[in-house]
PDB file of C-alpha atoms in Angstrom:
ATOM      1  CA  MET A  10      16.949   4.199  -2.788  1.00 36.00           C
ATOM      2  CA  THR A  11      17.879   2.024  -5.657  1.00 36.00           C
ATOM      3  CA  TYR A  12      15.280   2.341  -8.773  1.00 34.00           C
ATOM      4  CA  SER A  13      13.091  -1.097  -8.396  1.00 42.00           C
ATOM      5  CA  ASN A  14      12.599  -3.203 -11.407  1.00 39.00           C
ATOM      6  CA  ALA A  15      10.070  -5.413  -9.466  1.00 46.00           C
ATOM      7  CA  VAL A  16       6.360  -4.824 -10.503  1.00 53.00           C
ATOM      8  CA  LEU A  17       3.294  -6.671 -10.001  1.00 58.00           C
ATOM      9  CA  ASN A  18       2.143  -8.870 -12.763  1.00 62.00           C
ATOM     10  CA  GLU A  19      -0.782  -7.678 -14.564  1.00 60.00           C
ATOM     11  CA  ALA A  20      -3.693  -9.848 -13.302  1.00 61.00           C
ATOM     12  CA  ASN A  21      -2.531  -9.179  -9.631  1.00 70.00           C
ATOM     13  CA  ARG A  22      -2.356  -5.381 -10.445  1.00 65.00           C
ATOM     14  CA  ASP A  23      -5.719  -5.133 -11.785  1.00 66.00           C
ATOM     15  CA  ALA A  24      -6.958  -7.291  -8.779  1.00 71.00           C
ATOM     16  CA  HIS A  25      -5.444  -5.032  -6.196  1.00 71.00           C
ATOM     17  CA  LEU A  26      -6.994  -1.816  -8.387  1.00 72.00           C
ATOM     18  CA  GLN A  27     -10.306  -3.109  -8.009  1.00 74.00           C
ATOM     19  CA  ASP A  28     -10.013  -4.375  -4.510  1.00 80.00           C
ATOM     20  CA  PRO A  29     -11.981  -1.740  -2.144  1.00 80.00           C
ATOM     21  CA  ARG A  30      -9.406  -2.196   0.373  1.00 85.00           C
ATOM     22  CA  THR A  31      -6.546  -1.059  -1.527  1.00 90.00           C
ATOM     23  CA  HIS A  32      -5.647   2.706  -0.687  1.00 93.00           C
ATOM     24  CA  VAL A  33      -5.732   5.024  -3.566  1.00 94.00           C
ATOM     25  CA  VAL A  34      -3.769   8.055  -2.958  1.00 96.00           C
ATOM     26  CA  SER A  35      -3.213  11.144  -5.462  1.00 96.00           C
ATOM     27  CA  ALA A  36       0.083  13.495  -4.908  1.00 95.00           C
ATOM     28  CA  VAL A  37      -0.651  16.860  -6.357  1.00 94.00           C
ATOM     29  CA  GLY A  38       1.161  20.232  -6.173  1.00 90.00           C
ATOM     30  CA  ALA A  39       3.439  22.308  -8.077  1.00 86.00           C
ATOM     31  CA  VAL A  40       6.966  20.863  -9.593  1.00 84.00           C
ATOM     32  CA  GLY A  41       9.462  20.493  -7.195  1.00 85.00           C
ATOM     33  CA  THR A  42       7.750  19.914  -4.029  1.00 89.00           C
ATOM     34  CA  GLY A  43       8.839  16.263  -3.448  1.00 91.00           C
ATOM     35  CA  LYS A  44       5.673  14.424  -4.727  1.00 93.00           C
ATOM     36  CA  SER A  45       7.566  11.495  -6.206  1.00 93.00           C
ATOM     37  CA  SER A  46      10.030  11.288  -3.396  1.00 93.00           C
ATOM     38  CA  LEU A  47       7.048  11.002  -1.009  1.00 95.00           C
ATOM     39  CA  LEU A  48       5.372   8.381  -2.857  1.00 95.00           C
ATOM     40  CA  ASN A  49       8.752   6.544  -3.045  1.00 94.00           C
ATOM     41  CA  ALA A  50       8.752   6.880   0.796  1.00 94.00           C
ATOM     42  CA  MET A  51       5.512   5.303   1.006  1.00 94.00           C
ATOM     43  CA  ALA A  52       6.490   2.229  -1.231  1.00 92.00           C
ATOM     44  CA  GLY A  53       9.845   1.791   0.463  1.00 91.00           C
ATOM     45  CA  GLU A  54      11.679   1.584  -2.809  1.00 90.00           C
ATOM     46  CA  ARG A  55      12.193   4.090  -5.806  1.00 90.00           C
ATOM     47  CA  ILE A  56       9.482   3.480  -7.900  1.00 90.00           C
ATOM     48  CA  PHE A  57       8.945   7.139  -9.190  1.00 90.00           C
ATOM     49  CA  ARG A  58      11.776   9.074 -10.794  1.00 84.00           C
ATOM     50  CA  THR A  59      13.277  11.869  -8.864  1.00 82.00           C
ATOM     51  CA  GLY A  60      15.926  14.406  -9.674  1.00 67.00           C
ATOM     52  CA  GLU A  61      17.105  17.925  -9.161  1.00 57.00           C
ATOM     53  CA  ALA A  62      16.093  18.672 -12.716  1.00 49.00           C
ATOM     54  CA  TYR A  63      13.225  20.973 -13.075  1.00 52.00           C
ATOM     55  CA  ALA A  64      10.031  18.889 -13.762  1.00 55.00           C
ATOM     56  CA  THR A  65      11.307  15.371 -13.454  1.00 62.00           C
ATOM     57  CA  THR A  66       7.893  13.794 -13.672  1.00 62.00           C
ATOM     58  CA  LEU A  67       6.414  14.518 -17.131  1.00 69.00           C
ATOM     59  CA  GLU A  68       3.350  12.524 -17.194  1.00 84.00           C
ATOM     60  CA  ILE A  69       0.956  10.618 -14.971  1.00 90.00           C
ATOM     61  CA  GLU A  70       2.523   7.531 -13.352  1.00 91.00           C
ATOM     62  CA  SER A  71       0.991   5.032 -11.036  1.00 90.00           C
ATOM     63  CA  GLN A  72       2.017   2.053  -9.386  1.00 91.00           C
ATOM     64  CA  VAL A  73       0.322  -0.324  -6.891  1.00 92.00           C
ATOM     65  CA  ARG A  74       2.582  -1.548  -3.851  1.00 91.00           C
ATOM     66  CA  PRO A  75       2.175  -2.571  -0.131  1.00 91.00           C
ATOM     67  CA  TRP A  76       2.090   0.284   2.084  1.00 92.00           C
ATOM     68  CA  LYS A  77       5.736   0.225   3.741  1.00 92.00           C
ATOM     69  CA  TYR A  78       6.189   1.085   7.140  1.00 91.00           C
ATOM     70  CA  ALA A  79       2.312   1.343   7.962  1.00 88.00           C
ATOM     71  CA  PRO A  80       0.622  -1.108  10.289  1.00 86.00           C
ATOM     72  CA  THR A  81      -1.488  -2.860   7.692  1.00 83.00           C
ATOM     73  CA  THR A  82      -1.018  -5.719   4.887  1.00 81.00           C
ATOM     74  CA  LYS A  83      -3.233  -3.536   2.702  1.00 85.00           C
ATOM     75  CA  TYR A  84      -1.903  -2.295  -0.904  1.00 90.00           C
ATOM     76  CA  VAL A  85      -1.776   1.171  -1.996  1.00 93.00           C
ATOM     77  CA  HIS A  86      -2.384   2.567  -5.398  1.00 93.00           C
ATOM     78  CA  MET A  87      -0.082   5.624  -5.987  1.00 95.00           C
ATOM     79  CA  ILE A  88      -0.785   8.260  -8.565  1.00 94.00           C
ATOM     80  CA  ASP A  89       2.212  10.471  -9.200  1.00 93.00           C
ATOM     81  CA  THR A  90       1.360  14.026 -11.092  1.00 90.00           C
ATOM     82  CA  PRO A  91       3.401  16.534 -13.328  1.00 83.00           C
ATOM     83  CA  GLY A  92       2.305  19.967 -12.952  1.00 71.00           C
ATOM     84  CA  LEU A  93      -1.111  19.665 -13.891  1.00 70.00           C
ATOM     85  CA  CYS A  94      -2.364  23.042 -15.075  1.00 65.00           C
ATOM     86  CA  ASP A  95       1.152  24.420 -15.079  1.00 55.00           C
ATOM     87  CA  THR A  96       1.174  27.577 -16.930  1.00 47.00           C
ATOM     88  CA  SER A  97       4.549  26.578 -18.370  1.00 46.00           C
ATOM     89  CA  ALA A  98       2.605  23.696 -20.344  1.00 46.00           C
ATOM     90  CA  ARG A  99      -0.688  25.311 -21.357  1.00 52.00           C
ATOM     91  CA  ASP A 100      -0.859  23.072 -24.554  1.00 68.00           C
ATOM     92  CA  ARG A 101      -2.818  19.846 -25.481  1.00 75.00           C
ATOM     93  CA  GLN A 102      -0.452  17.584 -24.170  1.00 77.00           C
ATOM     94  CA  ASN A 103      -0.983  19.173 -20.622  1.00 80.00           C
ATOM     95  CA  VAL A 104      -4.974  18.743 -21.152  1.00 86.00           C
ATOM     96  CA  GLN A 105      -4.310  15.058 -22.456  1.00 88.00           C
ATOM     97  CA  GLU A 106      -2.412  14.384 -19.091  1.00 88.00           C
ATOM     98  CA  MET A 107      -5.130  15.856 -17.141  1.00 90.00           C
ATOM     99  CA  VAL A 108      -7.401  13.547 -18.993  1.00 93.00           C
ATOM    100  CA  ARG A 109      -5.217  10.554 -18.313  1.00 91.00           C
ATOM    101  CA  TYR A 110      -5.269  11.654 -14.402  1.00 93.00           C
ATOM    102  CA  PHE A 111      -9.077  12.037 -13.922  1.00 94.00           C
ATOM    103  CA  LYS A 112      -9.726   8.905 -15.614  1.00 91.00           C
ATOM    104  CA  SER A 113      -7.339   7.244 -13.100  1.00 90.00           C
ATOM    105  CA  LEU A 114      -9.631   8.693 -10.437  1.00 90.00           C
ATOM    106  CA  ALA A 115     -12.853   7.169 -11.873  1.00 84.00           C
ATOM    107  CA  PHE A 116     -13.019   4.328  -9.032  1.00 83.00           C
ATOM    108  CA  GLY A 117     -12.472   6.912  -6.334  1.00 92.00           C
ATOM    109  CA  VAL A 118      -9.820   8.514  -4.090  1.00 95.00           C
ATOM    110  CA  SER A 119      -8.707   7.691  -0.529  1.00 95.00           C
ATOM    111  CA  ALA A 120      -6.744  10.984  -0.277  1.00 96.00           C
ATOM    112  CA  PHE A 121      -5.628  13.830  -2.122  1.00 97.00           C
ATOM    113  CA  LEU A 122      -1.997  14.339  -1.003  1.00 97.00           C
ATOM    114  CA  LEU A 123      -1.386  18.298  -1.302  1.00 96.00           C
ATOM    115  CA  VAL A 124       2.602  18.393  -1.300  1.00 95.00           C
ATOM    116  CA  PHE A 125       4.260  21.469  -0.625  1.00 93.00           C
ATOM    117  CA  ASP A 126       7.867  22.053   0.442  1.00 92.00           C
ATOM    118  CA  ILE A 127       8.240  23.550   4.107  1.00 92.00           C
ATOM    119  CA  LYS A 128      10.611  26.151   2.673  1.00 87.00           C
ATOM    120  CA  ASP A 129       8.203  27.264   0.195  1.00 85.00           C
ATOM    121  CA  ILE A 130       4.534  27.459   1.714  1.00 82.00           C
ATOM    122  CA  ARG A 131       3.126  30.033  -0.725  1.00 80.00           C
ATOM    123  CA  LEU A 132      -0.480  29.333  -2.219  1.00 85.00           C
ATOM    124  CA  ASP A 133       1.174  30.592  -5.700  1.00 84.00           C
ATOM    125  CA  ALA A 134      -1.107  31.230  -8.737  1.00 84.00           C
ATOM    126  CA  TYR A 135      -0.558  27.379 -10.029  1.00 84.00           C
ATOM    127  CA  THR A 136      -1.598  25.768  -6.900  1.00 88.00           C
ATOM    128  CA  GLN A 137      -4.961  28.289  -6.754  1.00 90.00           C
ATOM    129  CA  ASP A 138      -5.588  27.370 -10.405  1.00 88.00           C
ATOM    130  CA  MET A 139      -5.383  23.461  -9.786  1.00 90.00           C
ATOM    131  CA  LEU A 140      -7.431  23.575  -6.590  1.00 94.00           C
ATOM    132  CA  ASN A 141     -10.058  25.840  -8.307  1.00 92.00           C
ATOM    133  CA  LEU A 142     -10.040  23.460 -11.174  1.00 92.00           C
ATOM    134  CA  PHE A 143     -10.725  20.335  -8.710  1.00 94.00           C
ATOM    135  CA  GLN A 144     -13.216  22.229  -6.918  1.00 94.00           C
ATOM    136  CA  GLN A 145     -15.235  22.952 -10.083  1.00 94.00           C
ATOM    137  CA  LEU A 146     -14.959  19.436 -11.365  1.00 95.00           C
ATOM    138  CA  LEU A 147     -15.178  17.430  -8.051  1.00 96.00           C
ATOM    139  CA  GLY A 148     -17.174  19.848  -5.758  1.00 95.00           C
ATOM    140  CA  LYS A 149     -16.255  20.808  -2.312  1.00 93.00           C
ATOM    141  CA  ASP A 150     -16.537  17.479  -0.754  1.00 93.00           C
ATOM    142  CA  PHE A 151     -13.314  16.580  -2.141  1.00 94.00           C
ATOM    143  CA  TRP A 152     -11.793  19.075   0.478  1.00 95.00           C
ATOM    144  CA  ASN A 153     -12.772  16.470   3.188  1.00 93.00           C
ATOM    145  CA  PHE A 154     -10.273  13.777   1.630  1.00 95.00           C
ATOM    146  CA  VAL A 155      -7.390  16.514   1.288  1.00 96.00           C
ATOM    147  CA  VAL A 156      -4.192  15.729   3.312  1.00 97.00           C
ATOM    148  CA  ILE A 157      -1.687  18.772   3.235  1.00 96.00           C
ATOM    149  CA  ILE A 158       2.059  17.524   3.405  1.00 96.00           C
ATOM    150  CA  PHE A 159       4.891  19.398   3.989  1.00 95.00           C
ATOM    151  CA  THR A 160       8.145  17.745   2.816  1.00 94.00           C
ATOM    152  CA  HIS A 161      12.050  18.441   3.570  1.00 93.00           C
ATOM    153  CA  VAL A 162      11.353  18.415   7.268  1.00 94.00           C
ATOM    154  CA  ASP A 163      14.428  16.545   7.654  1.00 93.00           C
ATOM    155  CA  GLU A 164      15.279  15.170  11.421  1.00 90.00           C
ATOM    156  CA  GLU A 165      18.598  17.468  11.328  1.00 91.00           C
ATOM    157  CA  VAL A 166      17.192  20.421  10.552  1.00 90.00           C
ATOM    158  CA  ARG A 167      13.702  19.975  12.252  1.00 88.00           C
ATOM    159  CA  ASP A 168      14.554  22.297  14.986  1.00 88.00           C
ATOM    160  CA  GLU A 169      15.323  25.042  12.693  1.00 89.00           C
ATOM    161  CA  LEU A 170      12.042  24.847  10.889  1.00 91.00           C
ATOM    162  CA  ASP A 171      10.259  25.491  14.271  1.00 90.00           C
ATOM    163  CA  ASP A 172       9.081  29.269  13.072  1.00 88.00           C
ATOM    164  CA  ALA A 173       7.955  28.012   9.510  1.00 89.00           C
ATOM    165  CA  ILE A 174       5.700  25.030  11.264  1.00 91.00           C
ATOM    166  CA  GLU A 175       4.337  27.316  13.845  1.00 91.00           C
ATOM    167  CA  ALA A 176       3.126  29.973  10.751  1.00 88.00           C
ATOM    168  CA  VAL A 177       1.560  27.014   9.184  1.00 91.00           C
ATOM    169  CA  LEU A 178      -0.285  25.858  12.220  1.00 91.00           C
ATOM    170  CA  ASP A 179      -1.485  29.316  13.215  1.00 92.00           C
ATOM    171  CA  PRO A 180      -5.142  29.245  13.732  1.00 90.00           C
ATOM    172  CA  THR A 181      -5.899  32.538  12.038  1.00 90.00           C
ATOM    173  CA  ASP A 182      -3.112  33.221   9.634  1.00 90.00           C
ATOM    174  CA  GLY A 183      -1.848  29.942   9.106  1.00 92.00           C
ATOM    175  CA  PHE A 184      -1.980  27.662   5.974  1.00 92.00           C
ATOM    176  CA  VAL A 185      -5.648  26.111   6.462  1.00 93.00           C
ATOM    177  CA  ALA A 186      -6.924  29.523   7.515  1.00 94.00           C
ATOM    178  CA  GLU A 187      -5.525  30.801   4.292  1.00 93.00           C
ATOM    179  CA  LEU A 188      -7.186  28.082   2.326  1.00 94.00           C
ATOM    180  CA  THR A 189     -10.327  28.364   4.173  1.00 95.00           C
ATOM    181  CA  ARG A 190     -10.588  32.078   3.168  1.00 94.00           C
ATOM    182  CA  ILE A 191      -9.442  31.802  -0.462  1.00 93.00           C
ATOM    183  CA  PHE A 192     -11.972  28.672  -1.255  1.00 94.00           C
ATOM    184  CA  LYS A 193     -14.749  29.782   0.860  1.00 94.00           C
ATOM    185  CA  LEU A 194     -14.819  26.744   3.201  1.00 95.00           C
ATOM    186  CA  SER A 195     -16.441  26.223   6.229  1.00 93.00           C
ATOM    187  CA  PRO A 196     -14.014  26.240   9.219  1.00 90.00           C
ATOM    188  CA  LYS A 197     -16.321  23.967  11.365  1.00 89.00           C
ATOM    189  CA  THR A 198     -15.736  21.122   8.423  1.00 89.00           C
ATOM    190  CA  PHE A 199     -12.594  22.127   6.666  1.00 93.00           C
ATOM    191  CA  VAL A 200     -10.080  20.348   9.109  1.00 91.00           C
ATOM    192  CA  PRO A 201      -7.389  18.663   7.109  1.00 93.00           C
ATOM    193  CA  ASN A 202      -4.749  16.301   8.651  1.00 93.00           C
ATOM    194  CA  LEU A 203      -1.091  18.533   8.247  1.00 95.00           C
ATOM    195  CA  ILE A 204       1.914  16.138   8.035  1.00 95.00           C
ATOM    196  CA  PHE A 205       5.384  17.321   8.329  1.00 95.00           C
ATOM    197  CA  THR A 206       7.570  14.816   6.969  1.00 94.00           C
ATOM    198  CA  THR A 207      11.011  13.591   5.541  1.00 94.00           C
ATOM    199  CA  THR A 208      11.722  11.454   2.392  1.00 91.00           C
ATOM    200  CA  GLN A 209      15.375  11.422   3.322  1.00 88.00           C
ATOM    201  CA  ASN A 210      16.634   8.020   3.981  1.00 88.00           C
ATOM    202  CA  VAL A 211      13.322   6.521   5.278  1.00 91.00           C
ATOM    203  CA  ARG A 212      14.345   3.205   5.066  1.00 89.00           C
ATOM    204  CA  MET A 213      17.008   3.656   7.787  1.00 89.00           C
ATOM    205  CA  SER A 214      15.184   6.111   9.743  1.00 91.00           C
ATOM    206  CA  SER A 215      12.713   5.531  12.493  1.00 93.00           C
ATOM    207  CA  TYR A 216      11.702   9.462  12.511  1.00 93.00           C
ATOM    208  CA  GLY A 217      10.996   8.981   8.674  1.00 93.00           C
ATOM    209  CA  GLN A 218       8.927   5.877   9.178  1.00 94.00           C
ATOM    210  CA  ARG A 219       7.130   7.495  11.923  1.00 94.00           C
ATOM    211  CA  GLN A 220       6.055  10.150   9.584  1.00 94.00           C
ATOM    212  CA  ILE A 221       5.016   7.831   6.970  1.00 94.00           C
ATOM    213  CA  ARG A 222       2.796   6.014   9.486  1.00 95.00           C
ATOM    214  CA  GLU A 223       1.216   9.181  10.490  1.00 95.00           C
ATOM    215  CA  LEU A 224       0.406   9.868   6.886  1.00 96.00           C
ATOM    216  CA  TYR A 225      -1.148   6.163   6.530  1.00 96.00           C
ATOM    217  CA  ASN A 226      -3.568   7.015   9.658  1.00 95.00           C
ATOM    218  CA  SER A 227      -4.462  10.417   8.024  1.00 95.00           C
ATOM    219  CA  VAL A 228      -5.508   8.749   4.979  1.00 95.00           C
ATOM    220  CA  VAL A 229      -7.526   5.983   6.856  1.00 94.00           C
ATOM    221  CA  ARG A 230      -9.320   9.037   8.515  1.00 92.00           C
ATOM    222  CA  CYS A 231     -10.365  10.580   5.303  1.00 91.00           C
ATOM    223  CA  GLU A 232     -11.958   7.334   4.326  1.00 90.00           C
ATOM    224  CA  ALA A 233     -13.825   7.018   7.424  1.00 90.00           C
ATOM    225  CA  ARG A 234     -15.419  10.255   7.051  1.00 85.00           C
ATOM    226  CA  ASN A 235     -17.243   8.569   4.303  1.00 85.00           C
ATOM    227  CA  ASP A 236     -18.110   5.295   5.843  1.00 87.00           C
ATOM    228  CA  HIS A 237     -14.689   3.890   4.901  1.00 88.00           C
ATOM    229  CA  ARG A 238     -15.256   4.313   1.152  1.00 89.00           C
ATOM    230  CA  ARG A 239     -13.083   6.353  -1.206  1.00 92.00           C
ATOM    231  CA  PHE A 240     -14.153   9.894  -2.391  1.00 94.00           C
ATOM    232  CA  ASN A 241     -16.396   9.812  -5.479  1.00 93.00           C
ATOM    233  CA  CYS A 242     -18.612  12.176  -7.017  1.00 95.00           C
ATOM    234  CA  THR A 243     -21.300  12.582  -9.747  1.00 95.00           C
ATOM    235  CA  TRP A 244     -18.619  13.927 -12.380  1.00 96.00           C
ATOM    236  CA  LEU A 245     -16.298  11.024 -12.121  1.00 95.00           C
ATOM    237  CA  ARG A 246     -19.318   8.516 -12.306  1.00 94.00           C
ATOM    238  CA  GLN A 247     -20.218  10.158 -15.275  1.00 95.00           C
ATOM    239  CA  ILE A 248     -16.862   9.475 -16.815  1.00 94.00           C
ATOM    240  CA  LEU A 249     -17.606   5.761 -16.186  1.00 92.00           C
ATOM    241  CA  ALA A 250     -20.892   6.021 -17.711  1.00 94.00           C
ATOM    242  CA  HIS A 251     -19.367   6.821 -21.143  1.00 94.00           C
ATOM    243  CA  GLN A 252     -18.832   3.592 -23.291  1.00 92.00           C
ATOM    244  CA  THR A 253     -15.806   4.211 -25.145  1.00 95.00           C
ATOM    245  CA  GLU A 254     -12.287   5.666 -24.215  1.00 94.00           C
ATOM    246  CA  ASP A 255     -12.860   8.550 -27.004  1.00 95.00           C
ATOM    247  CA  GLU A 256     -16.537   9.341 -25.384  1.00 96.00           C
ATOM    248  CA  LYS A 257     -14.572   9.540 -21.974  1.00 95.00           C
ATOM    249  CA  ASP A 258     -11.851  11.712 -23.195  1.00 95.00           C
ATOM    250  CA  ASP A 259     -14.211  14.344 -24.828  1.00 96.00           C
ATOM    251  CA  PHE A 260     -16.445  14.447 -21.949  1.00 96.00           C
ATOM    252  CA  ILE A 261     -13.438  15.246 -19.707  1.00 95.00           C
ATOM    253  CA  VAL A 262     -11.796  17.724 -21.851  1.00 93.00           C
ATOM    254  CA  GLY A 263     -15.245  19.463 -22.361  1.00 94.00           C
ATOM    255  CA  SER A 264     -15.640  19.485 -18.653  1.00 95.00           C
ATOM    256  CA  ILE A 265     -12.117  20.974 -18.209  1.00 91.00           C
ATOM    257  CA  MET A 266     -12.934  23.711 -20.618  1.00 89.00           C
ATOM    258  CA  GLY A 267     -16.211  24.674 -19.075  1.00 90.00           C
ATOM    259  CA  ALA A 268     -14.571  24.757 -15.690  1.00 89.00           C
ATOM    260  CA  TRP A 269     -11.858  27.053 -16.743  1.00 85.00           C
ATOM    261  CA  SER A 270     -14.236  29.428 -18.336  1.00 84.00           C
ATOM    262  CA  SER A 271     -16.149  29.919 -15.161  1.00 83.00           C
ATOM    263  CA  MET A 272     -13.055  30.070 -12.902  1.00 77.00           C
ATOM    264  CA  ALA A 273     -12.511  33.997 -12.087  1.00 49.00           C
ATOM    265  CA  THR A 274      -8.754  33.962 -13.040  1.00 47.00           C
ATOM    266  CA  ASN A 275      -8.692  32.094 -16.141  1.00 47.00           C
ATOM    267  CA  VAL A 276      -4.837  31.591 -16.025  1.00 46.00           C
ATOM    268  CA  CYS A 277      -4.710  28.167 -17.058  1.00 41.00           C
ATOM    269  CA  ARG A 278      -6.113  27.512 -20.698  1.00 39.00           C
ATOM    270  CA  LEU A 279      -5.224  26.186 -23.944  1.00 37.00           C
ATOM    271  CA  GLN A 280      -2.860  28.177 -26.473  1.00 35.00           C
TER     272      GLN A 280
END
């Protein structure tokens, strides 16, 4: 992929952001899992910066593009994230990025894309803190809009990853079962879609394009659970109820602080 200079003009971008037919997806997860590369694959072009360096994405970024390789003419609003609640960045800048992030969700979310590297599928302390914070602020209903994505499942190594994939899918000790136990979810209602995907040369790969279509279908199913509407909640609506940007910022910061103080393991906090 080459880095794209093509952007929607401001009027068109705003129109697509406000259009209820535009899907809104938020890629979240630890640094280095492939969030930016995944969104680039969805867009069919390199609009989010990627690289081998640690923490390439340093701030919230969003772009609106047509969803490439999907059976639709709809647009998708893609929100890329740095290490939200990252223990290596427990400072005011990190909190301000979280403020920007939650403001970007205020009009609803089609799906939260929870991204992991298939070679490292541990639910580490960072990820647990992040998900605890989301549950505190957004409520347990947000889990109905989670799509779990394992990246680096490249075509040439797919067979070598069979054991890892089987471990993820194990109904008793697999990844979903572990999430269910940790966050005290109902196994009857928490049945997220799991996507195993590559982000490698998707433009030339029918294998990769098929996986992007599977991801699109998973996002559509998330909205279908809510009468084809995006996820929203009381707390997100409260953000919009505040008149000024400063009031919104103060409300979000106060909510984050309150959520952290009530979390059993308060690893993520301001220094």
